[in-house]
Structures are given as C-alpha cells and as structure tokens.
Amino acid sequence: DLSSPVSAVTSPSSAVVQGLPLQTISGTANDTNGLVASVKVAVKRVSDGGWWNGGAFSGGLQWRNTTWDGTIWTFTEIGNVNLSSGSYYITSKALDEVGNEEGNAGGNQDLTGSTTFTYDIQIPTATVAVPADGSYKKAGSMASISGLSLDLVSVSTQVNAVRRIEL
C-alpha cells in the first residue's frame, strides 16, 4: 500500500457563522488501497495564529487525536469555553494501517478538505436616531424612523449581517 489516505472536515463547513453552542467538529476519511487507522485534527485561531494544544490556543501546529469509527471522525476537545468570537481554521490528517500519512504528514492544510468558520457570540446592537429620544411628533408628521445597527464580528459574507430590527 503506497497510497495515502484522505480526509475532510465536514462540520462546521466553510464560511459558516456558528453561535452557541458549537456544533460538533467532524469529518470523513478513506483510503482506496487500505484502511484508515486514525484521523488527527488541528485547529488554529486565525486572529493570532495560535494552534489548539489541548488547553489553549498557542504555539505552532498541533495535531490532536479524534474519535474514528471507521466512517466518521469527531473532535470534542474544544468547547464553547475555549472559543471567543472570531475565525477558526480546521485541518485534518488521516493515517492508514501501514503508516501512510495524508499530505506527506501535512494533512489537508490549505486544500478543499480543510475549513475556516466564524464563531460569533457577540450580540448585535441597534439604536434609533430619528426621532430623538423623548421627542414628540404630531400624528401623521413623522415621515421615517432611522438609526444604526451593528454586529462587531466581521466576516466576508452577508451571513452575519443584521437582518431585521423590530421596534
């Protein structure tokens, strides 16, 4: 068996904005000429480049063990208490029963099997500017209501945009 196994992160998927609680980090793996023996995962906090080491995000690349059932792998080491709002990069690496490692031991970094998602626990805000607080308007004289809405987690898609404001 000279072929390397392959793996992919399937949850969370790329560009997903995830709030509380964090859904399972999971994925798939296969080996066309053998059996996948295990899958490892590495999680990086994009804001500072720190990799999850089992207790915190710090230092360089850290491969962590997953639970592998022969079809799906799951990673439960990171919980909501370990995350702050921002983007996270997840990559995986499959190993087969004869010692072949995906990506020459580098896993699927920067390939389609890896993923980047945004974790957002910041509550959006909305303020009314017009009419001014405490002002009175004659019935039928107010043409519009205006203000500002803000969500502090910046993402490159409209998934995280403020969608509706109710008065």
PDB file of N, CA and C in Angstrom, residues 26 35 100 110 112 119 128 146 153:
ATOM      1  N   SER A  26     -16.349  17.607  12.962  1.00  0.00           N
ATOM      2  CA  SER A  26     -16.323  16.229  12.470  1.00  0.00           C
ATOM      3  C   SER A  26     -15.973  16.193  10.992  1.00  0.00           C
ATOM      4  N   LEU A  35      -6.885   0.600   4.852  1.00  0.00           N
ATOM      5  CA  LEU A  35      -7.818   1.009   5.894  1.00  0.00           C
ATOM      6  C   LEU A  35      -7.278   2.225   6.638  1.00  0.00           C
ATOM      7  N   ASN A 100       1.076   5.192   6.216  1.00  0.00           N
ATOM      8  CA  ASN A 100       0.997   6.306   5.261  1.00  0.00           C
ATOM      9  C   ASN A 100       0.197   7.440   5.882  1.00  0.00           C
ATOM     10  N   ASP A 110      -4.754  23.810   3.696  1.00  0.00           N
ATOM     11  CA  ASP A 110      -4.959  24.688   2.543  1.00  0.00           C
ATOM     12  C   ASP A 110      -5.547  23.969   1.331  1.00  0.00           C
ATOM     13  N   THR A 112      -9.070  21.517  -0.197  1.00  0.00           N
ATOM     14  CA  THR A 112     -10.526  21.555  -0.074  1.00  0.00           C
ATOM     15  C   THR A 112     -11.036  20.803   1.150  1.00  0.00           C
ATOM     16  N   TYR A 119     -16.890  31.996  14.502  1.00  0.00           N
ATOM     17  CA  TYR A 119     -17.634  31.736  15.730  1.00  0.00           C
ATOM     18  C   TYR A 119     -18.082  33.089  16.258  1.00  0.00           C
ATOM     19  N   VAL A 128     -31.935  53.855  17.763  1.00  0.00           N
ATOM     20  CA  VAL A 128     -32.807  54.728  16.982  1.00  0.00           C
ATOM     21  C   VAL A 128     -32.253  56.144  17.095  1.00  0.00           C
ATOM     22  N   SER A 146     -35.178  56.236  11.679  1.00  0.00           N
ATOM     23  CA  SER A 146     -33.860  55.794  11.228  1.00  0.00           C
ATOM     24  C   SER A 146     -32.942  55.575  12.422  1.00  0.00           C
ATOM     25  N   VAL A 153     -18.666  41.275  14.823  1.00  0.00           N
ATOM     26  CA  VAL A 153     -17.852  40.231  14.206  1.00  0.00           C
ATOM     27  C   VAL A 153     -17.853  40.449  12.712  1.00  0.00           C
TER      28      VAL A 153
END
